[in-house]
PDB file of C-alpha atoms and ligand atoms in Angstrom:
ATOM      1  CA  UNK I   1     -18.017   4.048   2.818  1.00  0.00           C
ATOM      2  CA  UNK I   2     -15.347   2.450   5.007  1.00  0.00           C
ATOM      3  CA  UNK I   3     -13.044  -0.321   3.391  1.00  0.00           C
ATOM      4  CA  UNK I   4     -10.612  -0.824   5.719  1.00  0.00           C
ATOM      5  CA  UNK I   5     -10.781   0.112  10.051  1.00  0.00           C
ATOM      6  CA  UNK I   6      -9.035  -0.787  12.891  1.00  0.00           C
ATOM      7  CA  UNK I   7     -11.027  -0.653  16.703  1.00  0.00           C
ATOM      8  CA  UNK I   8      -8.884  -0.195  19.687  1.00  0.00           C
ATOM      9  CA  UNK I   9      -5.770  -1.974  18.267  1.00  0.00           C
ATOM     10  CA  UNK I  10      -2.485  -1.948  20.149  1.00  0.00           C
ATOM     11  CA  UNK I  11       0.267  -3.542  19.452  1.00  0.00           C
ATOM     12  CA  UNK I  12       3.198  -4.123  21.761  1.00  0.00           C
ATOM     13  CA  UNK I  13       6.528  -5.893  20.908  1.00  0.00           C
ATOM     14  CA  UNK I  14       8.986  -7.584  23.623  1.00  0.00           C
ATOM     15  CA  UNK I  15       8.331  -9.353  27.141  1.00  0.00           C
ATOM     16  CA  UNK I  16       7.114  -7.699  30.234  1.00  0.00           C
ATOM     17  CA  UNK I  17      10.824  -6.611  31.595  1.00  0.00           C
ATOM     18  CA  UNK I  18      11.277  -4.103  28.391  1.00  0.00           C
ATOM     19  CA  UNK I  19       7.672  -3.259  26.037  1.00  0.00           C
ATOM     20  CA  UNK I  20       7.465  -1.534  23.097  1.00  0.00           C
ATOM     21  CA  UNK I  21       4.338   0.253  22.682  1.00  0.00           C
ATOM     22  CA  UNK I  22       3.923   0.548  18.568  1.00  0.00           C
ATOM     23  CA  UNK I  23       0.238   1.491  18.541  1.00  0.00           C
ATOM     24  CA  UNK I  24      -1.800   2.108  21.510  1.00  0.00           C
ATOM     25  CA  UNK I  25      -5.155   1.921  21.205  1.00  0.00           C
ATOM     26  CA  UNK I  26      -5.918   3.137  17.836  1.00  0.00           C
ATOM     27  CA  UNK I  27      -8.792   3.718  16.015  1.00  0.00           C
ATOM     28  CA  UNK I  28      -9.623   4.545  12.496  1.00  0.00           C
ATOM     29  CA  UNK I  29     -11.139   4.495   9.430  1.00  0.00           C
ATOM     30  CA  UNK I  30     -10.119   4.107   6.026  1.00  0.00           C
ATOM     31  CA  UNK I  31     -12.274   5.683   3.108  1.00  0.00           C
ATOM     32  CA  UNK I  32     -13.019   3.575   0.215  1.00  0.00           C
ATOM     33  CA  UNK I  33     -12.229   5.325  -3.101  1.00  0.00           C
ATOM     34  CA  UNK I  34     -10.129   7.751  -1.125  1.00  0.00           C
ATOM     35  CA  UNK I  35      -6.264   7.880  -0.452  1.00  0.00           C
ATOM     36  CA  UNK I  36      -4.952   8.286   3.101  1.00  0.00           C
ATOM     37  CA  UNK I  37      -1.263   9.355   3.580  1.00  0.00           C
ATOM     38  CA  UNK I  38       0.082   8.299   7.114  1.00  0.00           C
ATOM     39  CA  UNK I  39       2.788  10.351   8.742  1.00  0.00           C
ATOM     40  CA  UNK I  40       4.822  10.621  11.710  1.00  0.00           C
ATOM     41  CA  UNK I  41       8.428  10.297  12.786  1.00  0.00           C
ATOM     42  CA  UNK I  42      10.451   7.092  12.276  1.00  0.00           C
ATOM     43  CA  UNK I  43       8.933   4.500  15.298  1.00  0.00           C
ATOM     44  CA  UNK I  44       5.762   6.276  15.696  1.00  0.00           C
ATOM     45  CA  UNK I  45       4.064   3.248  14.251  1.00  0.00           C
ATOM     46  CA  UNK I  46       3.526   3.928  10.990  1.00  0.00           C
ATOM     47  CA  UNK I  47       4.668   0.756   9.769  1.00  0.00           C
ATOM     48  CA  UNK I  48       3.257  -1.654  12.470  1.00  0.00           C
ATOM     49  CA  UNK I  49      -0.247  -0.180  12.161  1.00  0.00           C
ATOM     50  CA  UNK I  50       0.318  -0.834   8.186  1.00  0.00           C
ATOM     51  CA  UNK I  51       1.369  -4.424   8.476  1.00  0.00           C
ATOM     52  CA  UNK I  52      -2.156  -4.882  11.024  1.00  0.00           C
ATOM     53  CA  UNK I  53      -4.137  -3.909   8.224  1.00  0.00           C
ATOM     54  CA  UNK I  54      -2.844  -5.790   5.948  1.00  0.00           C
ATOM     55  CA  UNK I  55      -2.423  -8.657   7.910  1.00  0.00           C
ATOM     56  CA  UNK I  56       1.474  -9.201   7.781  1.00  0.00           C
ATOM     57  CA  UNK I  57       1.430  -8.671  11.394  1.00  0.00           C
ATOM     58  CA  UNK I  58      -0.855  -9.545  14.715  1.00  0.00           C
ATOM     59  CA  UNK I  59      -2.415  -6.985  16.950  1.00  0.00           C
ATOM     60  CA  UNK I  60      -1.465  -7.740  20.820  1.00  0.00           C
ATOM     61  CA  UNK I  61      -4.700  -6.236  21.209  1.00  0.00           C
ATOM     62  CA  UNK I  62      -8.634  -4.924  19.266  1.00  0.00           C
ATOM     63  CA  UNK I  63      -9.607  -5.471  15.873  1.00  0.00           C
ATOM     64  CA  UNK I  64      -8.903  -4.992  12.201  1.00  0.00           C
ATOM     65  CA  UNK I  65     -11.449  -5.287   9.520  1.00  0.00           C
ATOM     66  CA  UNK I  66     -10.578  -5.056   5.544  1.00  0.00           C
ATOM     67  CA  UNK I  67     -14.291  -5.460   3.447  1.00  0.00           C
ATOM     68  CA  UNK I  68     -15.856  -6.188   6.472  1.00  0.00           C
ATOM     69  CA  UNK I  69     -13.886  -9.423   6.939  1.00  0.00           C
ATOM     70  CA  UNK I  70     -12.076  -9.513  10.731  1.00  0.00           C
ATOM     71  CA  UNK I  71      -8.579  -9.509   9.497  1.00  0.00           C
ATOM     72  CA  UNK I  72      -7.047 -10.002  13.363  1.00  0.00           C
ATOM     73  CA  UNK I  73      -9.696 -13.167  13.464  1.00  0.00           C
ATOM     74  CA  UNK I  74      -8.044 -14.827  10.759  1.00  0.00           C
ATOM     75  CA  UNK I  75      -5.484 -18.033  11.013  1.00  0.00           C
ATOM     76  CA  UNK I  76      -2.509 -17.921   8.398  1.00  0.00           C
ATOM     77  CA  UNK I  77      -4.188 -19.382   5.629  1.00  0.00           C
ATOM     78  CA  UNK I  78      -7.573 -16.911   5.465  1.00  0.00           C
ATOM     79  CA  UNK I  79      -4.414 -14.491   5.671  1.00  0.00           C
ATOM     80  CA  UNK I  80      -2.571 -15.298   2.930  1.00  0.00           C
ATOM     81  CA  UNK I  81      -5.979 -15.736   1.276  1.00  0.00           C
ATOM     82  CA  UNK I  82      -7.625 -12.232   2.090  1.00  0.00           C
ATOM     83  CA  UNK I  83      -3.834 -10.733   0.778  1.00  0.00           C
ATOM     84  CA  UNK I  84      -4.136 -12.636  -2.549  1.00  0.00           C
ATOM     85  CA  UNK I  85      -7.974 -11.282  -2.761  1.00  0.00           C
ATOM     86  CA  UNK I  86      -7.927  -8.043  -1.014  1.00  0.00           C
ATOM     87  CA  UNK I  87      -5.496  -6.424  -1.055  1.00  0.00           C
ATOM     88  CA  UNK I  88      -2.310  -4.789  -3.184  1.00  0.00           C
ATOM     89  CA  UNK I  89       1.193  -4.159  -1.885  1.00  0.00           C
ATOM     90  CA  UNK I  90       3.460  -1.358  -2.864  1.00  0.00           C
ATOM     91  CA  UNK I  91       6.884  -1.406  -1.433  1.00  0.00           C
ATOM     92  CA  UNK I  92       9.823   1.241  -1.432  1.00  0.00           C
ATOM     93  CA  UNK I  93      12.329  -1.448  -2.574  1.00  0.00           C
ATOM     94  CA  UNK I  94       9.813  -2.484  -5.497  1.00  0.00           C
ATOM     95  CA  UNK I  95       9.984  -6.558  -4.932  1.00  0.00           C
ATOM     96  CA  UNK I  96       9.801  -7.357  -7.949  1.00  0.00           C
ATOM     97  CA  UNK I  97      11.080 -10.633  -9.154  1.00  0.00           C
ATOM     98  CA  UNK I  98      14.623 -10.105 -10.983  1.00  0.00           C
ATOM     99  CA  UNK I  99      14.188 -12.871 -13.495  1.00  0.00           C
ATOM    100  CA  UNK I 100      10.648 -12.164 -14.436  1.00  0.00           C
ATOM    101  CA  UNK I 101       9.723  -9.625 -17.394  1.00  0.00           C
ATOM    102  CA  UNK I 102       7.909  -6.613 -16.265  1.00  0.00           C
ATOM    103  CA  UNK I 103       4.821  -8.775 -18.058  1.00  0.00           C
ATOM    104  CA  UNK I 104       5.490 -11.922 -16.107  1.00  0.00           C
ATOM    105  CA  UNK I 105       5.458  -9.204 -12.608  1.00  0.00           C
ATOM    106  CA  UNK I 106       2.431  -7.653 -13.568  1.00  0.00           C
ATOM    107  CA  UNK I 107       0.576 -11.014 -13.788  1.00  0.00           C
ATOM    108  CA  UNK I 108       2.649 -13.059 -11.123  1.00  0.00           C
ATOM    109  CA  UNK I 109      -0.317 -12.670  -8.556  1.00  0.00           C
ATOM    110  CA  UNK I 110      -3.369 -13.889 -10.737  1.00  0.00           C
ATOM    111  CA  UNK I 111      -1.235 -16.402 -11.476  1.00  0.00           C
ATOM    112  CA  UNK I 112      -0.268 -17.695  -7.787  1.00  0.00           C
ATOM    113  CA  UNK I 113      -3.814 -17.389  -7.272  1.00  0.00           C
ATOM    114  CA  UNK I 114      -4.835 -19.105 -10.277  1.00  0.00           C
ATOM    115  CA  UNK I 115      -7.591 -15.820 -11.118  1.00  0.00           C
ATOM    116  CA  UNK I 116      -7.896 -15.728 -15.103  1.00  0.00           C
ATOM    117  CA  UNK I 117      -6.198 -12.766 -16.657  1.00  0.00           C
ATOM    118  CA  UNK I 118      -8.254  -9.790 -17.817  1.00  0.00           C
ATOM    119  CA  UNK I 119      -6.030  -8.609 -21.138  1.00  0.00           C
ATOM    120  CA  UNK I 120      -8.053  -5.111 -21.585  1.00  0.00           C
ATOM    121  CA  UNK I 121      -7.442  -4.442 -18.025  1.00  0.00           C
ATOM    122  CA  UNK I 122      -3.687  -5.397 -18.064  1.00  0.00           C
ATOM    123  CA  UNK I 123      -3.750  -3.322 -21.386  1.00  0.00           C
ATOM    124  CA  UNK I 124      -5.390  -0.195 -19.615  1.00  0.00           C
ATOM    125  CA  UNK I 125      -3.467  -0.714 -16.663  1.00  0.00           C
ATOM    126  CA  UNK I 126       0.172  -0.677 -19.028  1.00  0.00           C
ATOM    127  CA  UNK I 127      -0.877   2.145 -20.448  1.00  0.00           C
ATOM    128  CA  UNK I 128      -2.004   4.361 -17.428  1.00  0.00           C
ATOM    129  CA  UNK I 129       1.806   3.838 -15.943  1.00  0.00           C
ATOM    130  CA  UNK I 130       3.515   4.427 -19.443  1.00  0.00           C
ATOM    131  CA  UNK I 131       4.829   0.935 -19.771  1.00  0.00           C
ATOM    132  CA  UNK I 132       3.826  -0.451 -23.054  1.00  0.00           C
ATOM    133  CA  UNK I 133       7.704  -0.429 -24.410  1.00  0.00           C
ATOM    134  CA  UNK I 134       9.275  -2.321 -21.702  1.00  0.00           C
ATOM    135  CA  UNK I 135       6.830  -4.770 -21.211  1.00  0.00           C
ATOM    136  CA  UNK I 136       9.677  -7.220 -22.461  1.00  0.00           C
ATOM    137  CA  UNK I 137      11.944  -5.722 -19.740  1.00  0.00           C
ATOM    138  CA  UNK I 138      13.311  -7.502 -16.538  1.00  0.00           C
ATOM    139  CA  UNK I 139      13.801  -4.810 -13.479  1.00  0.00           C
ATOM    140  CA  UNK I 140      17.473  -4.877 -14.410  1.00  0.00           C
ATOM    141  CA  UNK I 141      16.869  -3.048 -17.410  1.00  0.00           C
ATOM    142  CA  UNK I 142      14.315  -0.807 -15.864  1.00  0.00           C
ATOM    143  CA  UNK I 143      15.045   2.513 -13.675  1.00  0.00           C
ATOM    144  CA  UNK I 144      14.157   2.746 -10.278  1.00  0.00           C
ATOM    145  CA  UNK I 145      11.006   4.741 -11.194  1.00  0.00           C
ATOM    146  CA  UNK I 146      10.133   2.424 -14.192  1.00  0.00           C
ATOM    147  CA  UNK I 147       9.936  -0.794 -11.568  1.00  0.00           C
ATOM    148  CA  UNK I 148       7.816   0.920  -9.347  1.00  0.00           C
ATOM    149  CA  UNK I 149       5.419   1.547 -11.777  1.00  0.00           C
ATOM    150  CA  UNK I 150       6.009  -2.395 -12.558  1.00  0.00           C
ATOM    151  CA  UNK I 151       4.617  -2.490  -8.987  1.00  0.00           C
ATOM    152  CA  UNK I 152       1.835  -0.033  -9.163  1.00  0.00           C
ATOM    153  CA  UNK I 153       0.505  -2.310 -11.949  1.00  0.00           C
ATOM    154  CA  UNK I 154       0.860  -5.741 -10.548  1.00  0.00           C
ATOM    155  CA  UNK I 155      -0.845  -4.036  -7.381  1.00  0.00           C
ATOM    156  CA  UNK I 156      -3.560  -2.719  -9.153  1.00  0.00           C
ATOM    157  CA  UNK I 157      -4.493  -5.867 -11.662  1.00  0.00           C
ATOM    158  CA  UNK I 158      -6.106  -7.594  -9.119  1.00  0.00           C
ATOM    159  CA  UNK I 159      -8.497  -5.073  -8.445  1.00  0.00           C
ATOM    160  CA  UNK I 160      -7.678  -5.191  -4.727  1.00  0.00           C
ATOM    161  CA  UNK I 161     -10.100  -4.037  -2.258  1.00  0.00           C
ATOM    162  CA  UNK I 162      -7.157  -1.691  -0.890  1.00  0.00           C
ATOM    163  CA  UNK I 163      -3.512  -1.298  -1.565  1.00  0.00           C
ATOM    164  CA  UNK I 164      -0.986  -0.576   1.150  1.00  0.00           C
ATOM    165  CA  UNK I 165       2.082   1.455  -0.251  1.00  0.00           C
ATOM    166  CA  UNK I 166       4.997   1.887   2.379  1.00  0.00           C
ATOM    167  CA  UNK I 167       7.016   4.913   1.327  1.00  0.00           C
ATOM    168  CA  UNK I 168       6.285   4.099  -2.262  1.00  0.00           C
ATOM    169  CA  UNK I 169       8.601   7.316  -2.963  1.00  0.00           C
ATOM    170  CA  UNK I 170      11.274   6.644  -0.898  1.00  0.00           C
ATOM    171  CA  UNK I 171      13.682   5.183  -3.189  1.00  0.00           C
ATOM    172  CA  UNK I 172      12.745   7.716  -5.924  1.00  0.00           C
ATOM    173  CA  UNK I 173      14.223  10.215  -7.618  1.00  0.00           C
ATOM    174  CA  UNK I 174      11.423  13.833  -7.421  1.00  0.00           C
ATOM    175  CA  UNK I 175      10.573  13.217 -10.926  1.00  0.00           C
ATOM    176  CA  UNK I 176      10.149   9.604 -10.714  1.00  0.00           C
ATOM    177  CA  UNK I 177       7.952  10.266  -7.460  1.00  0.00           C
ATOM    178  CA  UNK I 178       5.462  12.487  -9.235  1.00  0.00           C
ATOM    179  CA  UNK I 179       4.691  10.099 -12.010  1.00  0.00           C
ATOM    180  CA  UNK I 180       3.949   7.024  -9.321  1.00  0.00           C
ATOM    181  CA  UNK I 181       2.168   9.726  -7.134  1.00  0.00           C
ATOM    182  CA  UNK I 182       0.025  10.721 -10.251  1.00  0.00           C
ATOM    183  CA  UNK I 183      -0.492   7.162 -10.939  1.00  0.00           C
ATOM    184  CA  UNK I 184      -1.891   6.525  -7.856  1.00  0.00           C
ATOM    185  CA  UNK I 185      -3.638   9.385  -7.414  1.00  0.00           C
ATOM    186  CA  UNK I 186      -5.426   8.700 -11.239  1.00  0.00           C
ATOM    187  CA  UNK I 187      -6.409   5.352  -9.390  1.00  0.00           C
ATOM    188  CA  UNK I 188      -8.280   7.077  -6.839  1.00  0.00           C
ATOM    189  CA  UNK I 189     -10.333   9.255  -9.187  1.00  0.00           C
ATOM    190  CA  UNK I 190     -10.794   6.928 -12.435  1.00  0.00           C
ATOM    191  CA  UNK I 191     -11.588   3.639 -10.541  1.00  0.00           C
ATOM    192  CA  UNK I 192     -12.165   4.591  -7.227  1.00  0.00           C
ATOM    193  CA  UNK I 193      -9.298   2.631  -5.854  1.00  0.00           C
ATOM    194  CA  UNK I 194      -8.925   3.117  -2.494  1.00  0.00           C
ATOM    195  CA  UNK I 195      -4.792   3.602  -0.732  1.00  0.00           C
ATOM    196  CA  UNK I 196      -3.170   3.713   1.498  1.00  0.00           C
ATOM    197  CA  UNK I 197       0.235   4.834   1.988  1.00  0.00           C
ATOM    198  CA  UNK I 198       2.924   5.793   4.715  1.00  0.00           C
ATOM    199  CA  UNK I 199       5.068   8.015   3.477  1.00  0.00           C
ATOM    200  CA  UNK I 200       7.767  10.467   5.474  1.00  0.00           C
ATOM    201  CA  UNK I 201       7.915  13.231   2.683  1.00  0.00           C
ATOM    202  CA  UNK I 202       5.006  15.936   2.779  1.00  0.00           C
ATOM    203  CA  UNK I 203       4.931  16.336  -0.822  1.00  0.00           C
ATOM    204  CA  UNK I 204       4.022  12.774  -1.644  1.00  0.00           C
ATOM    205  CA  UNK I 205       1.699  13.009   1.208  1.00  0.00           C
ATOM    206  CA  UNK I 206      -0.042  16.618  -0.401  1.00  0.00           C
ATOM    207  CA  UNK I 207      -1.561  13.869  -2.774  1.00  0.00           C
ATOM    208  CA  UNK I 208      -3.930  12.231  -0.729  1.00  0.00           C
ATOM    209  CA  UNK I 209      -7.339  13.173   0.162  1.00  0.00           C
ATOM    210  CA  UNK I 210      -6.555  12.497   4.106  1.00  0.00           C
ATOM    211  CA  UNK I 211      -3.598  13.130   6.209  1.00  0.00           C
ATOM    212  CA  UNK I 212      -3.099  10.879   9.388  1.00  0.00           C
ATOM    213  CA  UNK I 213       0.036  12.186  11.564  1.00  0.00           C
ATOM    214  CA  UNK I 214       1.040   9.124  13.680  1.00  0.00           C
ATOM    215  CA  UNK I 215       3.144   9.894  17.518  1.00  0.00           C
ATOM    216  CA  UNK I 216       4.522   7.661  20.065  1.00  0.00           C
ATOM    217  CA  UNK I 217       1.572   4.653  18.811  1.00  0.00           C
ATOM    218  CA  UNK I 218      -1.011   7.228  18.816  1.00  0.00           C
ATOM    219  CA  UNK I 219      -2.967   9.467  15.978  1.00  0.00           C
ATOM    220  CA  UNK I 220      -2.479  12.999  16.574  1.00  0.00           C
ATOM    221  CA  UNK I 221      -3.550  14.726  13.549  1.00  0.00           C
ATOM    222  CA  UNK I 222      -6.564  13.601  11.186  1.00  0.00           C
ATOM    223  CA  UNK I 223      -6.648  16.187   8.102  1.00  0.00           C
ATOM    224  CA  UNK I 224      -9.124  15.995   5.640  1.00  0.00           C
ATOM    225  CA  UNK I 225      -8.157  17.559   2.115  1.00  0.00           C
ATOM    226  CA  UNK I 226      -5.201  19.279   3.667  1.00  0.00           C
ATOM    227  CA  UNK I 227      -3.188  22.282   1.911  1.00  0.00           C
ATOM    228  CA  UNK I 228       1.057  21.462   1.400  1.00  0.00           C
ATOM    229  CA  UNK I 229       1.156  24.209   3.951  1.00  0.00           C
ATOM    230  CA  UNK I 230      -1.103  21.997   5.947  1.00  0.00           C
ATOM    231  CA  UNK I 231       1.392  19.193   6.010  1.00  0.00           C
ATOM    232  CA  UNK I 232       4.452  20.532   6.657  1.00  0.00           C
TER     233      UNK I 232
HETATM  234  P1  ADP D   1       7.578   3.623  11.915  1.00  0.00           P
HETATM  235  O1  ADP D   1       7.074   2.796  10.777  1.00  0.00           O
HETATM  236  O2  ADP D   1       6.730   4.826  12.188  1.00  0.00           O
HETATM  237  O3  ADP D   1       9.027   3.970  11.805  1.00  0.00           O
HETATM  238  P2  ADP D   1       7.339   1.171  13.408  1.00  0.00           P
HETATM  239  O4  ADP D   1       5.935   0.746  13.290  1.00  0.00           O
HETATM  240  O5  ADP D   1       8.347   0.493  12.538  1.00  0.00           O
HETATM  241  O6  ADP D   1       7.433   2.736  13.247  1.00  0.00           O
HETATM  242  O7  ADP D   1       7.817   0.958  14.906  1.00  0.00           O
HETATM  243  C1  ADP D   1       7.077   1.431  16.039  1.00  0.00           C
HETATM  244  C2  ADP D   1       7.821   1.037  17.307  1.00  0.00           C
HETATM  245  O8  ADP D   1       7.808  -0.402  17.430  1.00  0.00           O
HETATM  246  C3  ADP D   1       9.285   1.447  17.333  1.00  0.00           C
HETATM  247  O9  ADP D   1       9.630   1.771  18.655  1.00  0.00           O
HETATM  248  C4  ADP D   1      10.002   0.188  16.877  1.00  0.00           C
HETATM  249  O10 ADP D   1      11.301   0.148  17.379  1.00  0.00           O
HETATM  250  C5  ADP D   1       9.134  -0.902  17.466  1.00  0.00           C
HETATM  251  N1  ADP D   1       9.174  -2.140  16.688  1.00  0.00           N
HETATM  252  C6  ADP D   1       8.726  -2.303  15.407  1.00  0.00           C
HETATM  253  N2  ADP D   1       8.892  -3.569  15.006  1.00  0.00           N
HETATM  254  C7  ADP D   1       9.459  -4.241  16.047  1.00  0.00           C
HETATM  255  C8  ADP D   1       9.874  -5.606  16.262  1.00  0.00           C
HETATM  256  N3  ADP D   1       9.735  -6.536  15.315  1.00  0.00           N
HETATM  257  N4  ADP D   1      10.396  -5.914  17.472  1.00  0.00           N
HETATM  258  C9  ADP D   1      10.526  -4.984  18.428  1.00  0.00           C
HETATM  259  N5  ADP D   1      10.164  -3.694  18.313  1.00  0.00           N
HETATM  260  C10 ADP D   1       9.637  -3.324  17.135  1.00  0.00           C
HETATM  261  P1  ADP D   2      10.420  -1.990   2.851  1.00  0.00           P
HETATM  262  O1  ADP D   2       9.242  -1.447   2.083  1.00  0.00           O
HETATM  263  O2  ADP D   2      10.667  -1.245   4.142  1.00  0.00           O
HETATM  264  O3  ADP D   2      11.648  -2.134   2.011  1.00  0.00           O
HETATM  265  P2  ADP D   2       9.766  -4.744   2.444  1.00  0.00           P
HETATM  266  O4  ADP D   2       9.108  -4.345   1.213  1.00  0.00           O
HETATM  267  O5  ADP D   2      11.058  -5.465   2.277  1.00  0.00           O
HETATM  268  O6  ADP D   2       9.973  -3.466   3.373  1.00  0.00           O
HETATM  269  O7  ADP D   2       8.783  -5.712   3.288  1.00  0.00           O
HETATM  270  C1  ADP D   2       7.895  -5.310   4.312  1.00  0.00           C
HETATM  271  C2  ADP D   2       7.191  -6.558   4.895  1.00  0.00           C
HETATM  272  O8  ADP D   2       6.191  -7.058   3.987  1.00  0.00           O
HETATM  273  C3  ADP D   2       8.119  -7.722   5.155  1.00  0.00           C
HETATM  274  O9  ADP D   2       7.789  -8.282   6.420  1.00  0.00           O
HETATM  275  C4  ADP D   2       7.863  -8.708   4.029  1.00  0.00           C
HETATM  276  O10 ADP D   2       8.042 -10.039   4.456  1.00  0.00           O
HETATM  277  C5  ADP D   2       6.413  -8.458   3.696  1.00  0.00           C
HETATM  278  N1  ADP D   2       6.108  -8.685   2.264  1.00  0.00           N
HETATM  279  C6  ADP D   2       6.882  -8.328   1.221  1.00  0.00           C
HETATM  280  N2  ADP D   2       6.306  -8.628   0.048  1.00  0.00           N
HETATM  281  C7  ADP D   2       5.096  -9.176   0.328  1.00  0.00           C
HETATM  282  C8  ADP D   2       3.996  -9.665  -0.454  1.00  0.00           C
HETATM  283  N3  ADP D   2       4.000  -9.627  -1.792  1.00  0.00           N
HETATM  284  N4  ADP D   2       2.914 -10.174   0.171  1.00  0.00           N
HETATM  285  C9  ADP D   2       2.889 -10.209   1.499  1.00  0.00           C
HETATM  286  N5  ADP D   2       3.880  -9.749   2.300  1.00  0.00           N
HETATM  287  C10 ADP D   2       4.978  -9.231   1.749  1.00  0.00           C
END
């Protein structure tokens, strides 16, 4: 199935004396229970087409569609609605909230949107990502690769339709990028949670199941199960 897909969407930034063309007519498909790694050079798009999806950003032109819900139909409060519901963010600067416990992270957005807690999956979830000692912890007192997997948790205890991870890596150490790469890989195959994630580095990317190469707004390279080799 498809949980995410985007139909001739273009985006263009600036006024008519100097446009830039971030995505020019793309379109694609996102596999549920899969997870697609999107590459390309720096201002090939990456980003913009990730913030369409997700509905942090508006296409100039064509469709988005998360769950079968028209994301680029949506006014700012079916937005912020369908990104409480639908969907989980991973960032490369983590975002977490320095005066909150890892705990009080994890469950920040059931609690904004007033969903009741499930305590055996914020149990499995702590677990999976290794965090049951630092629960206690504010992101101070955790490594960088320790609050990421803060934020691979409060991403996936929502049970989002789709999470969105820009460079989830990039801030990490090669050690600390396995273990969130395994995380989120584990995702994939024990709950079928589908990802999505831009990422520069090859390696993080030789853990998806499908390898989108991104150029000049356009998507020049669509590989299915790819090899390292593949990707490089
Ligand atoms: P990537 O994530 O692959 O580095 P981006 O999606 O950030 O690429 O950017 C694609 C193109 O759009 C680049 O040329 C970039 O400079 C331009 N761009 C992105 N955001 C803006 C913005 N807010 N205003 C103007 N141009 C932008
Ligand atoms: P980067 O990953 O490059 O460091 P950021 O994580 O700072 O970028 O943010 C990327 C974009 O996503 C920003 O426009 C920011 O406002 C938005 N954003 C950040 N956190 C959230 C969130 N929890 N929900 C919705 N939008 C967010």
């Amino acid at each position: 199935g498809v949980v995410a897909y985007a139909a001739d969407l273009s985006k263009t930034y600036g006024t008519k004396d100097a446009i830039v063309t971030a995505l020019d007519h793309v379109n694609v498909e996102f596999g549920r229970g899969q997870m697609t790694a999107i590459m390309g050079p720096s201002g090939s798009g990456k980003s913009t087409l990730m913030h369409c999806m997700a509905g942090l950003d508006t296409p100039t032109s064509g469709q988005v569609f998360v769950e079968g819900l028209e994301v680029s139909a949506m006014n700012q409060r079916q937005l912020t609605d369908l990104r409480r519901k639908e969907i989980g963010f991973i960032f490369q600067s983590f975002n977490l909230v320095p005066t909150l416990t890892a705990e009080e992270n994890i469950l920040l957005p059931l609690q904004i949107s007033r969903k009741p807690i499930d305590r055996a999956w914020f149990d499995q979830i702590v677990k999976v990502v290794g965090l049951e000692q630092r629960l206690g912890h504010r992101p101070s007192q955790l490594s960088g690769g320790q609050q990421q997997r803060v934020a691979c948790a409060r991403a996936m205890m929502a049970r989002p339709s789709v999470i969105f991870a820009d460079e989830p890596t990039g801030n990490l150490d090669s050690r600390s990028s396995r273990e969130v790469l395994s995380f989120l890989r584990d995702s994939v195959r024990d709950y079928g949670q589908s990802i999505v994630m831009v990422t520069h580095d090859p390696r993080a990317a030789s853990y998806a199941n499908r390898v989108l190469v991104l150029a000049d707004g356009q998507i020049t390279q669509d590989m299915h199960e790819p090899t390292y080799e593949q990707i490089l």
